[in-house]
PDB file of C-alpha atoms and ligand atoms in Angstrom:
ATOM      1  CA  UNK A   1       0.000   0.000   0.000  1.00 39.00           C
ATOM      2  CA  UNK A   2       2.966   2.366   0.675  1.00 48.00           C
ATOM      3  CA  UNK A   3       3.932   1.955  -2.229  1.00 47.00           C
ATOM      4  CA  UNK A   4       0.386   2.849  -4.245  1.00 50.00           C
ATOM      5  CA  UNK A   5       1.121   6.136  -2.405  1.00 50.00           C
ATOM      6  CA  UNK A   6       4.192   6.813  -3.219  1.00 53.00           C
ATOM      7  CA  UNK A   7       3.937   5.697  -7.081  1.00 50.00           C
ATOM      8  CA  UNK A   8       1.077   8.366  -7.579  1.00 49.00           C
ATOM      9  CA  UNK A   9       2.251  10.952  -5.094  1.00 48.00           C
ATOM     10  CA  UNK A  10       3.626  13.577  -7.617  1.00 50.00           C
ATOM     11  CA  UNK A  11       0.407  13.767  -9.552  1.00 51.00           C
ATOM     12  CA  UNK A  12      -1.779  13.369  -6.393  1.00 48.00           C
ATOM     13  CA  UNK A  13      -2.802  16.838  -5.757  1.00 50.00           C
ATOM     14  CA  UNK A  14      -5.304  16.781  -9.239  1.00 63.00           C
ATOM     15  CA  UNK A  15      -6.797  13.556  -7.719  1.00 73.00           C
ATOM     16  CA  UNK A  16      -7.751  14.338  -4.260  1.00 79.00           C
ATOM     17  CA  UNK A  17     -11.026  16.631  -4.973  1.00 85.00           C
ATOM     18  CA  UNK A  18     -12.770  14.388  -1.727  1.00 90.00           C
ATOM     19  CA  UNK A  19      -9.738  14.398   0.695  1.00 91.00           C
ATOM     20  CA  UNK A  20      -9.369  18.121  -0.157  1.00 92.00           C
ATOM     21  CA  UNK A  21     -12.698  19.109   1.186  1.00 93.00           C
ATOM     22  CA  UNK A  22     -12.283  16.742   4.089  1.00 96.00           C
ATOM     23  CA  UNK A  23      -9.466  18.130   5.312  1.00 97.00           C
ATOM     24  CA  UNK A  24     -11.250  21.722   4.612  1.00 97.00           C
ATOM     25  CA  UNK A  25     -14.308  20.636   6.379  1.00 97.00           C
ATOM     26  CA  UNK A  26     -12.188  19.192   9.448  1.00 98.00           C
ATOM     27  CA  UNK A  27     -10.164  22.158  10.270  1.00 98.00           C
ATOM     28  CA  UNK A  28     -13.044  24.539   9.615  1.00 97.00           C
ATOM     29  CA  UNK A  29     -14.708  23.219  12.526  1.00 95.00           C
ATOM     30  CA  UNK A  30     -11.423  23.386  15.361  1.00 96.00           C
ATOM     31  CA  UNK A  31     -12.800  25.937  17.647  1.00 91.00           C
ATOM     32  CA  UNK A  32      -9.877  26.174  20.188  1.00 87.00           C
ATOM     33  CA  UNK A  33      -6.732  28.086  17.569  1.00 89.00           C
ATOM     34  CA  UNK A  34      -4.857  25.201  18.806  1.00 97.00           C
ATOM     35  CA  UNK A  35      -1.142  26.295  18.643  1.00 96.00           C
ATOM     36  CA  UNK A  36       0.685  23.100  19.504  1.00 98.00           C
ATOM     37  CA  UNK A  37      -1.058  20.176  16.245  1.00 98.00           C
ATOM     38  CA  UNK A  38       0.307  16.389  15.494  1.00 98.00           C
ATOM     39  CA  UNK A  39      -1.077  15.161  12.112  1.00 98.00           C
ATOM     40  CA  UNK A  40      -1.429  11.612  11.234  1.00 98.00           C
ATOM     41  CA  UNK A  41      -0.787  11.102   7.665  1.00 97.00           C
ATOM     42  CA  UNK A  42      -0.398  14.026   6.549  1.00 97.00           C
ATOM     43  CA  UNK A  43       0.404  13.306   2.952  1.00 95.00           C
ATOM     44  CA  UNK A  44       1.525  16.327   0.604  1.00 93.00           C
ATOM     45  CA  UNK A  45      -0.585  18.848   3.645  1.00 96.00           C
ATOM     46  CA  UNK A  46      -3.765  19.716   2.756  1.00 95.00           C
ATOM     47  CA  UNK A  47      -4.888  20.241   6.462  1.00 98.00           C
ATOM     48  CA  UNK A  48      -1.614  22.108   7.251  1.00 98.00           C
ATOM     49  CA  UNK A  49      -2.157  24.377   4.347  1.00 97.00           C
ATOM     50  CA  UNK A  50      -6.037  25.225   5.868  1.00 97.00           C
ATOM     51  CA  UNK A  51      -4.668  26.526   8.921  1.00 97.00           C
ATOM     52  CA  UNK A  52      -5.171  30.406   9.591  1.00 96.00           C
ATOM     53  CA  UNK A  53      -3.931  30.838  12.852  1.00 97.00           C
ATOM     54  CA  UNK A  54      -0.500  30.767  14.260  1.00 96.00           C
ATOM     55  CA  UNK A  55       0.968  28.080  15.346  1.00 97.00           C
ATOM     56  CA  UNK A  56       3.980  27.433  18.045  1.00 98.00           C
ATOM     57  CA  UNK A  57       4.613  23.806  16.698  1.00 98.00           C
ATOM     58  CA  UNK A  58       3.099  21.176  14.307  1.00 98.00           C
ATOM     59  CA  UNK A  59       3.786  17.833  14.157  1.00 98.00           C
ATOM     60  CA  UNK A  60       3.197  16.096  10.437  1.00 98.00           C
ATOM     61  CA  UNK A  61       3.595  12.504  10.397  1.00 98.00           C
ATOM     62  CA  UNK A  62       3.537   9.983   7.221  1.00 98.00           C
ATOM     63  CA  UNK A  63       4.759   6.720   6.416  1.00 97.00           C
ATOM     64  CA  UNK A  64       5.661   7.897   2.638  1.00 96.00           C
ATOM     65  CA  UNK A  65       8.607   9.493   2.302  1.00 97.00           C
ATOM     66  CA  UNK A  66       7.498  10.827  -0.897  1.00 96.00           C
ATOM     67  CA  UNK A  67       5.086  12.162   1.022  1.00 96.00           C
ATOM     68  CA  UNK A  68       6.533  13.326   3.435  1.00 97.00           C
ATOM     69  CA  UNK A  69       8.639  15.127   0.819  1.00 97.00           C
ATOM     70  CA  UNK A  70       5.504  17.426  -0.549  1.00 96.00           C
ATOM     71  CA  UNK A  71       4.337  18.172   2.860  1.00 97.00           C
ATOM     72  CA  UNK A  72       5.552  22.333   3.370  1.00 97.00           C
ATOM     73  CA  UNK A  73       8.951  22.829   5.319  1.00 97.00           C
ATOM     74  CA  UNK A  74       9.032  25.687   7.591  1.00 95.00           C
ATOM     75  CA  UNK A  75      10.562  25.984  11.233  1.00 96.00           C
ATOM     76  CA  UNK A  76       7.750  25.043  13.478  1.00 97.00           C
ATOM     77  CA  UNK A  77       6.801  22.005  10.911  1.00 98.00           C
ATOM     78  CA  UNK A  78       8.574  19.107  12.436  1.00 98.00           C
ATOM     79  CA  UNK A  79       8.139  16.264   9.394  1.00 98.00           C
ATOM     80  CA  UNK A  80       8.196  13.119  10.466  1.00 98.00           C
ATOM     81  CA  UNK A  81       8.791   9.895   8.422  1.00 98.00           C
ATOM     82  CA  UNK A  82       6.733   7.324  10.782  1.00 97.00           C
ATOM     83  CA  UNK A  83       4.557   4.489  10.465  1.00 98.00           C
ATOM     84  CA  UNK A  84       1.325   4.894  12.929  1.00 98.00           C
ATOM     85  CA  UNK A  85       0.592   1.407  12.801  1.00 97.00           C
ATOM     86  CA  UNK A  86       3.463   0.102  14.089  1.00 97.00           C
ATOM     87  CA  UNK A  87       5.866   0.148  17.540  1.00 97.00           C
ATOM     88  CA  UNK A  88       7.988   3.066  16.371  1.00 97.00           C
ATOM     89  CA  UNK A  89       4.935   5.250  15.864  1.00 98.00           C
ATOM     90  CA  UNK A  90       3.912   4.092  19.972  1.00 97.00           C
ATOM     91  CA  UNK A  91       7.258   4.927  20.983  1.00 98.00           C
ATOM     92  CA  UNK A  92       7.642   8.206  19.716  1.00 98.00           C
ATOM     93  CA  UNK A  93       4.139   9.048  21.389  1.00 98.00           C
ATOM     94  CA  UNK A  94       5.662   8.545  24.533  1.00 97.00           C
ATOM     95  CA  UNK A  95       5.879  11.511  26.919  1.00 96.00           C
ATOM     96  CA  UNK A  96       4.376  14.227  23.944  1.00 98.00           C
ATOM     97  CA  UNK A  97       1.452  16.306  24.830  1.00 98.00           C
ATOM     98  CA  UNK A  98      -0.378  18.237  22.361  1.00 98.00           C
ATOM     99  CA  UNK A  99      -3.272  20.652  22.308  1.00 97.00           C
ATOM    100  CA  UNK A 100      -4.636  19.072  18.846  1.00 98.00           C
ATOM    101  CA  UNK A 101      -4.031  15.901  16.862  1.00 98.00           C
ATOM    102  CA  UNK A 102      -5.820  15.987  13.670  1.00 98.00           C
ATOM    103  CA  UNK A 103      -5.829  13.297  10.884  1.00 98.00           C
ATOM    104  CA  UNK A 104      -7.718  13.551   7.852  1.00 98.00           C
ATOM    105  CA  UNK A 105      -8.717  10.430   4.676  1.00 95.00           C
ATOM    106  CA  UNK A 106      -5.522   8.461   6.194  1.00 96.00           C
ATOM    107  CA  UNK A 107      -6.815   6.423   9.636  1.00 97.00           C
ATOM    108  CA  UNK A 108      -9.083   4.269   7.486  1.00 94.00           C
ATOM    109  CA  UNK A 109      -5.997   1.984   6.458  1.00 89.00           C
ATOM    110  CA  UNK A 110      -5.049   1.337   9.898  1.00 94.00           C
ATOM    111  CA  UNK A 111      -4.666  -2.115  11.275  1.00 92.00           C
ATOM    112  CA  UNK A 112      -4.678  -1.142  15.034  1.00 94.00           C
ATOM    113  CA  UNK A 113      -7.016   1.703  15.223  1.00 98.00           C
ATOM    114  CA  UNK A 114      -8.071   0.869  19.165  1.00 98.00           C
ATOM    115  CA  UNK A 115      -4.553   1.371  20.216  1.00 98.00           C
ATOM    116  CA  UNK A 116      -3.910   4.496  17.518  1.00 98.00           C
ATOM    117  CA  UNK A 117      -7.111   5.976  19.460  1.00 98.00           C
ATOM    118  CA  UNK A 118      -6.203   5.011  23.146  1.00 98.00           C
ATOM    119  CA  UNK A 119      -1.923   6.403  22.706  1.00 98.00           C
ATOM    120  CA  UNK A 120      -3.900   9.272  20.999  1.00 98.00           C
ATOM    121  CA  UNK A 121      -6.173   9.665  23.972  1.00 98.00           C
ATOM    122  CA  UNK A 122      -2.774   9.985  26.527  1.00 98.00           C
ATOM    123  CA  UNK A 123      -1.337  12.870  25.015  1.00 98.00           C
ATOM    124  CA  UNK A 124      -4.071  15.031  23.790  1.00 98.00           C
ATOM    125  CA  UNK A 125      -7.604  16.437  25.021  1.00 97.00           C
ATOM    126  CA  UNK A 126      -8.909  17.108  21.585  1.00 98.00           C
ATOM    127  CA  UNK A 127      -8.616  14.615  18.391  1.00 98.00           C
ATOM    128  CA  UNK A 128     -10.464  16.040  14.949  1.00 98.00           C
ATOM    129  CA  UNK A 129      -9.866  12.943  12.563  1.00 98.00           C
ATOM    130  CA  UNK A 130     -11.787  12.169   8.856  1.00 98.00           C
ATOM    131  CA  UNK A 131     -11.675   8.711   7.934  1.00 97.00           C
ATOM    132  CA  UNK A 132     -12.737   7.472   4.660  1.00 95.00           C
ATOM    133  CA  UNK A 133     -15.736   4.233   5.611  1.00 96.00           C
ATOM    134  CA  UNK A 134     -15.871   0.957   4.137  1.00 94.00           C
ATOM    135  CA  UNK A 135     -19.087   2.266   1.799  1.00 95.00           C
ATOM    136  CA  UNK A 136     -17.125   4.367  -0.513  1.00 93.00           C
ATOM    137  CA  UNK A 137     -16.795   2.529  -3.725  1.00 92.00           C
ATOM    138  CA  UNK A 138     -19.945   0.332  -2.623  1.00 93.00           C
ATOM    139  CA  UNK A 139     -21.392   0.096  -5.762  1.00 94.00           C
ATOM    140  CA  UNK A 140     -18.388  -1.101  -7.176  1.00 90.00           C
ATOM    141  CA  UNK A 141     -18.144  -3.320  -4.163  1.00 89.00           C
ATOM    142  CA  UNK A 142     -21.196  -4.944  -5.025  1.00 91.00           C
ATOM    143  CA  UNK A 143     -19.993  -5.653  -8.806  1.00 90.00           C
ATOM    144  CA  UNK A 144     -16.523  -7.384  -8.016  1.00 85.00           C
ATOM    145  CA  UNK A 145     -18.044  -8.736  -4.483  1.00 86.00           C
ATOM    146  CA  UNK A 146     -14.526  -7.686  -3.199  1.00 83.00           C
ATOM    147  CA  UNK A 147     -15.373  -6.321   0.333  1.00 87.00           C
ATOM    148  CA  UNK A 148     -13.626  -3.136   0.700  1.00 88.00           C
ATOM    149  CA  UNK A 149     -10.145  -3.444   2.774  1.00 87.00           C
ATOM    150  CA  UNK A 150     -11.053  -0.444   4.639  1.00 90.00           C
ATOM    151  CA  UNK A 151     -13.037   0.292   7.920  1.00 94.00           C
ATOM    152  CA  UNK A 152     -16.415   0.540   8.329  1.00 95.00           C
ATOM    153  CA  UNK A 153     -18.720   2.838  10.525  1.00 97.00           C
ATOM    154  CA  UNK A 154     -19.518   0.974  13.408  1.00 97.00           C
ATOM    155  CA  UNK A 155     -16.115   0.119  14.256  1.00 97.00           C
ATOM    156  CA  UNK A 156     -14.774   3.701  13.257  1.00 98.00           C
ATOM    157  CA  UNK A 157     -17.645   5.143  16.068  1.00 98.00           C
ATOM    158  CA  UNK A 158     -17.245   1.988  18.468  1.00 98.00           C
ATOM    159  CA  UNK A 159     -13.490   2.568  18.894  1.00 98.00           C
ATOM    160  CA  UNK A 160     -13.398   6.761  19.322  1.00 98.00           C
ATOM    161  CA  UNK A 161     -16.311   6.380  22.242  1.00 98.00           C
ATOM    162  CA  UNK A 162     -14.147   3.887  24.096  1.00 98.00           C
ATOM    163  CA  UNK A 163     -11.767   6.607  24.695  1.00 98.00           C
ATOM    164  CA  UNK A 164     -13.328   9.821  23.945  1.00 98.00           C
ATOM    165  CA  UNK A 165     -16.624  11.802  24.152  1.00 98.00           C
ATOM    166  CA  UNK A 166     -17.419  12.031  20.710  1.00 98.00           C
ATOM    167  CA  UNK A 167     -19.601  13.990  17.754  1.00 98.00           C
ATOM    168  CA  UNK A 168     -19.740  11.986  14.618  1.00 98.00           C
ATOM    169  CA  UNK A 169     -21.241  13.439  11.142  1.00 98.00           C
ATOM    170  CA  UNK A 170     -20.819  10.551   8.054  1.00 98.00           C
ATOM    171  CA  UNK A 171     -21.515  12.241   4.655  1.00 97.00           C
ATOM    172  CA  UNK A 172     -21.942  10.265   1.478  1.00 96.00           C
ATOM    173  CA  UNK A 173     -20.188  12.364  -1.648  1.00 94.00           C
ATOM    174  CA  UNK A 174     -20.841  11.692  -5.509  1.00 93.00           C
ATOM    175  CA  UNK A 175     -17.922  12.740  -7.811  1.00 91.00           C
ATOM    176  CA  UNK A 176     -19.444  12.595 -11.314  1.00 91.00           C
ATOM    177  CA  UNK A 177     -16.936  12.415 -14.211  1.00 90.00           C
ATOM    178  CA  UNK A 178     -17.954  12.662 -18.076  1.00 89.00           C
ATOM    179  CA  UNK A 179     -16.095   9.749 -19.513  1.00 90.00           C
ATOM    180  CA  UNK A 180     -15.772   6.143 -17.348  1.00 88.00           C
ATOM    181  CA  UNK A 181     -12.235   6.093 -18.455  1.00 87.00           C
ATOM    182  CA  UNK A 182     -12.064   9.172 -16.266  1.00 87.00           C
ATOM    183  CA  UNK A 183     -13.876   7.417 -13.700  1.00 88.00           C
ATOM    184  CA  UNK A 184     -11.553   4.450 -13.351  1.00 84.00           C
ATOM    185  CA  UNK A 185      -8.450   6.502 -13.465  1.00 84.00           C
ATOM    186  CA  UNK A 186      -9.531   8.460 -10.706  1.00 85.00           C
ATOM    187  CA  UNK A 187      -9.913   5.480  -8.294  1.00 80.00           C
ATOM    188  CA  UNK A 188      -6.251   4.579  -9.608  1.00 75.00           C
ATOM    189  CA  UNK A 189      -4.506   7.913  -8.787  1.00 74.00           C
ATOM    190  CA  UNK A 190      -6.815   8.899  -5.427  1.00 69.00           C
ATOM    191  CA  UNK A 191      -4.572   6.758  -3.504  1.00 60.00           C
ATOM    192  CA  UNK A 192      -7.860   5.999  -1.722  1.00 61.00           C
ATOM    193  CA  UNK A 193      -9.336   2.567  -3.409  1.00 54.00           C
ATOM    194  CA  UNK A 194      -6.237   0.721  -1.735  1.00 48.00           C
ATOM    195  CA  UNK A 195      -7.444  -2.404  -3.562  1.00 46.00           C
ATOM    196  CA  UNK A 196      -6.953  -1.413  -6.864  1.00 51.00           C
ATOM    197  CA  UNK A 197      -4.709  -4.299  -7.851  1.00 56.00           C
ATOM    198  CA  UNK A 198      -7.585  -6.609  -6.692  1.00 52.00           C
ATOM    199  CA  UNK A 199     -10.424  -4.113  -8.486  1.00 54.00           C
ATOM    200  CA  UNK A 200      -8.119  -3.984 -11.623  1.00 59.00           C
ATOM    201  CA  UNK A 201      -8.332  -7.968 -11.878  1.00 62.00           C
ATOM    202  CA  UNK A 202     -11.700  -7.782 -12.975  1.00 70.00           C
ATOM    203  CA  UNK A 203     -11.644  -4.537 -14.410  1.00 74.00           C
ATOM    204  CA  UNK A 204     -13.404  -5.428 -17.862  1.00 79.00           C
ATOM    205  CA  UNK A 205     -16.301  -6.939 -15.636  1.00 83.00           C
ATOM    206  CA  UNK A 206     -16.244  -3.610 -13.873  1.00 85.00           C
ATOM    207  CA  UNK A 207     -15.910  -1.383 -16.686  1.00 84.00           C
ATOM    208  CA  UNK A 208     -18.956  -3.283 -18.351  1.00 87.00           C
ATOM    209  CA  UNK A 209     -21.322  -3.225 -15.141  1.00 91.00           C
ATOM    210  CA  UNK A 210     -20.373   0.200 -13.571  1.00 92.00           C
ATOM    211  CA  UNK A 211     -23.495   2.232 -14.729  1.00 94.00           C
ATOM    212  CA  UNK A 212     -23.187   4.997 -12.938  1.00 95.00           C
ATOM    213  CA  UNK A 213     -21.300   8.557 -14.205  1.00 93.00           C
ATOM    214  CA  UNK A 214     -20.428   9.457 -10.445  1.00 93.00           C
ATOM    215  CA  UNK A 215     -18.237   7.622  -7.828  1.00 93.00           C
ATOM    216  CA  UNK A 216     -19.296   6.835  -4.291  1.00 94.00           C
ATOM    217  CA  UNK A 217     -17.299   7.946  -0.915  1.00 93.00           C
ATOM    218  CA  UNK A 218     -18.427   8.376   2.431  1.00 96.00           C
ATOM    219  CA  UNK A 219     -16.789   9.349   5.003  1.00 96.00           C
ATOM    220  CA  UNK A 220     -17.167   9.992   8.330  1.00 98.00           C
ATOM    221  CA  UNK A 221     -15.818  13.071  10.415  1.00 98.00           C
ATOM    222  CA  UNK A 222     -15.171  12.802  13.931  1.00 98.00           C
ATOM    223  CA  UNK A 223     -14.560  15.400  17.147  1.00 98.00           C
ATOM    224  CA  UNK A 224     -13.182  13.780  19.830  1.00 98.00           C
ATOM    225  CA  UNK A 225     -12.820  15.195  23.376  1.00 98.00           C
ATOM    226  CA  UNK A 226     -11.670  13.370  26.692  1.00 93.00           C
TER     227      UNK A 226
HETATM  228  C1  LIG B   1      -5.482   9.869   1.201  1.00 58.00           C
HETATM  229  S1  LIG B   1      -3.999  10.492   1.835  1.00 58.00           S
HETATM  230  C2  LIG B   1      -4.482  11.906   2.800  1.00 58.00           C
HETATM  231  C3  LIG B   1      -3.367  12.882   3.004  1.00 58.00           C
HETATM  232  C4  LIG B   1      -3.710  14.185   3.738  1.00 58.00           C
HETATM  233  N1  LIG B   1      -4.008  13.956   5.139  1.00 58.00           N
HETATM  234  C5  LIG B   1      -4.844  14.915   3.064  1.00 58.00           C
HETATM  235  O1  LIG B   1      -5.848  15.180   3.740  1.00 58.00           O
HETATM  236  O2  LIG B   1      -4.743  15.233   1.871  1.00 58.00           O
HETATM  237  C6  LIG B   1      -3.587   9.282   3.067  1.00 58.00           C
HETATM  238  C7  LIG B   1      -2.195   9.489   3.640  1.00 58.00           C
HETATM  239  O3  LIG B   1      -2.037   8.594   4.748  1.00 58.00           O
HETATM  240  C8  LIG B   1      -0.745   8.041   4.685  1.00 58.00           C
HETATM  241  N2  LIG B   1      -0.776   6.761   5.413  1.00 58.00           N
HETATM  242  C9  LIG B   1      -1.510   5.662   5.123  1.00 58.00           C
HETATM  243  N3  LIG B   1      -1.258   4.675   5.996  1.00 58.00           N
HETATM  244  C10 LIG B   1      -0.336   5.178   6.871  1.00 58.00           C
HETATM  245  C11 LIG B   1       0.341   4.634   8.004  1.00 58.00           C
HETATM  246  N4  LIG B   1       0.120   3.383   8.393  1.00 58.00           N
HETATM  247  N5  LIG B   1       1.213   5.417   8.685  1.00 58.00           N
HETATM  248  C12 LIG B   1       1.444   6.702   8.280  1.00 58.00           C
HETATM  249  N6  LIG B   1       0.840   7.271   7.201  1.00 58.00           N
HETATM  250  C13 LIG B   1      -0.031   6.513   6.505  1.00 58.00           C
HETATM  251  C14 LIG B   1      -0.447   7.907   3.196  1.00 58.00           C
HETATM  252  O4  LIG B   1       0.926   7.826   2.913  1.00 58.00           O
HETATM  253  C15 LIG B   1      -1.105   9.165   2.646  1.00 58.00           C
HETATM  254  O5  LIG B   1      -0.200  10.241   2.584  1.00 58.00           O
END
């Protein structure tokens, strides 16, 4: 998976029309000017990049370098090259506070979101995060019957409320496109599908059955407080 991020990452910014409004939508609605952020995956920085208010010191964390690479340099950006799925990730947690952590279209993928959420919920009050459910792509779902590799609701809202108080809002978006070759190489370069080698298998099935002119996401946006 890494590497489906990294492989698209230099044309990514003309294929993330959904993430970009997430990560619009998510720091929109941070009421407290937090000054001290940590991001997890924080790709090329579309949430750093909606920020209007100063900040003392922001964290930005992603497990692609090439990532990591687009994300803006300045002094208070601290860049950080981690994986948040694994021990490293735990380790550097240790003994940080911060007033914010925000993560936006990137928590979906994890493996370990409990313990993501519960190290979150030791060094911060406040956690905005967007996560991408299992029902985007569900029509598509339905065609190849591949079950989408990515979390769904109920275990996205089950695992925030054991640690947190929490507000959730889950939107469904349609992203209509005027030509289904457009379509399909959307999913390929939005770095969101995460089972496009498996989609692209049966791809001519696909291409034949997918009647629709729009794609499907949901996603689900989430305020945290302890
Ligand atoms: C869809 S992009 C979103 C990027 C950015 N937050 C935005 O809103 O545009 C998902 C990002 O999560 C990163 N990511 C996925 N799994 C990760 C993991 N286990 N650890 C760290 N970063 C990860 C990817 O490299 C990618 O940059």
């Amino acid at each position: 998976m890494n590497n489906e991020f990294s492989k698209y990452s230099q044309q990514y910014n003309n294929y993330n029309l959904i993430q970009q409004i997430a990560a619009k939508a998510l720091v929109r609605d941070v009421k407290n000017k937090a000054s001290n952020i940590l991001e997890l995956g924080c790709g090329s920085g579309q949430v750093y990049k909606n920020i209007n208010w100063p900040l003392i010191s922001y964290t930005a964390l992603d497990f692609s370098q090439n990532m990591c690479d687009l994300h803006p340099k300045e002094e208070h950006i601290s860049v950080r090259c981690l994986n948040f799925d694994q021990e490293e990730f735990f380790d550097f947690l240790k003994n940080k506070k911060y007033d914010l952590v925000l993560s936006s279209s990137a928590l979906q993928w994890s493996s370990q979101l409990d313990r993501i959420v519960k190290q979150v919920s030791q060094v911060t009050n406040e956690f905005h995060a967007v996560l991408f459910t299992s029902n985007t792509f569900k029509t598509i779902q339905k065609i190849t019957k591949v079950k989408s590799p990515i979390l769904d609701e109920t275990h996205i809202k089950e695992t925030f409320s054991h640690y947190f108080s929490c507000e959730f809002e889950t939107i469904e978006y349609k992203l209509e496109f005027s030509s289904k070759k457009e379509l399909f190489d959307y999913i390929k370069k939005s770095g969101v599908s995460g089972a496009s080698t498996l989609i692209y298998k049966e791809a001519k099935n696909l291409y034949k059955n997918y009647d629709l002119n729009y794609l499907e996401f949901e996603v689900i946006y989430i305020k945290a407080l302890k």
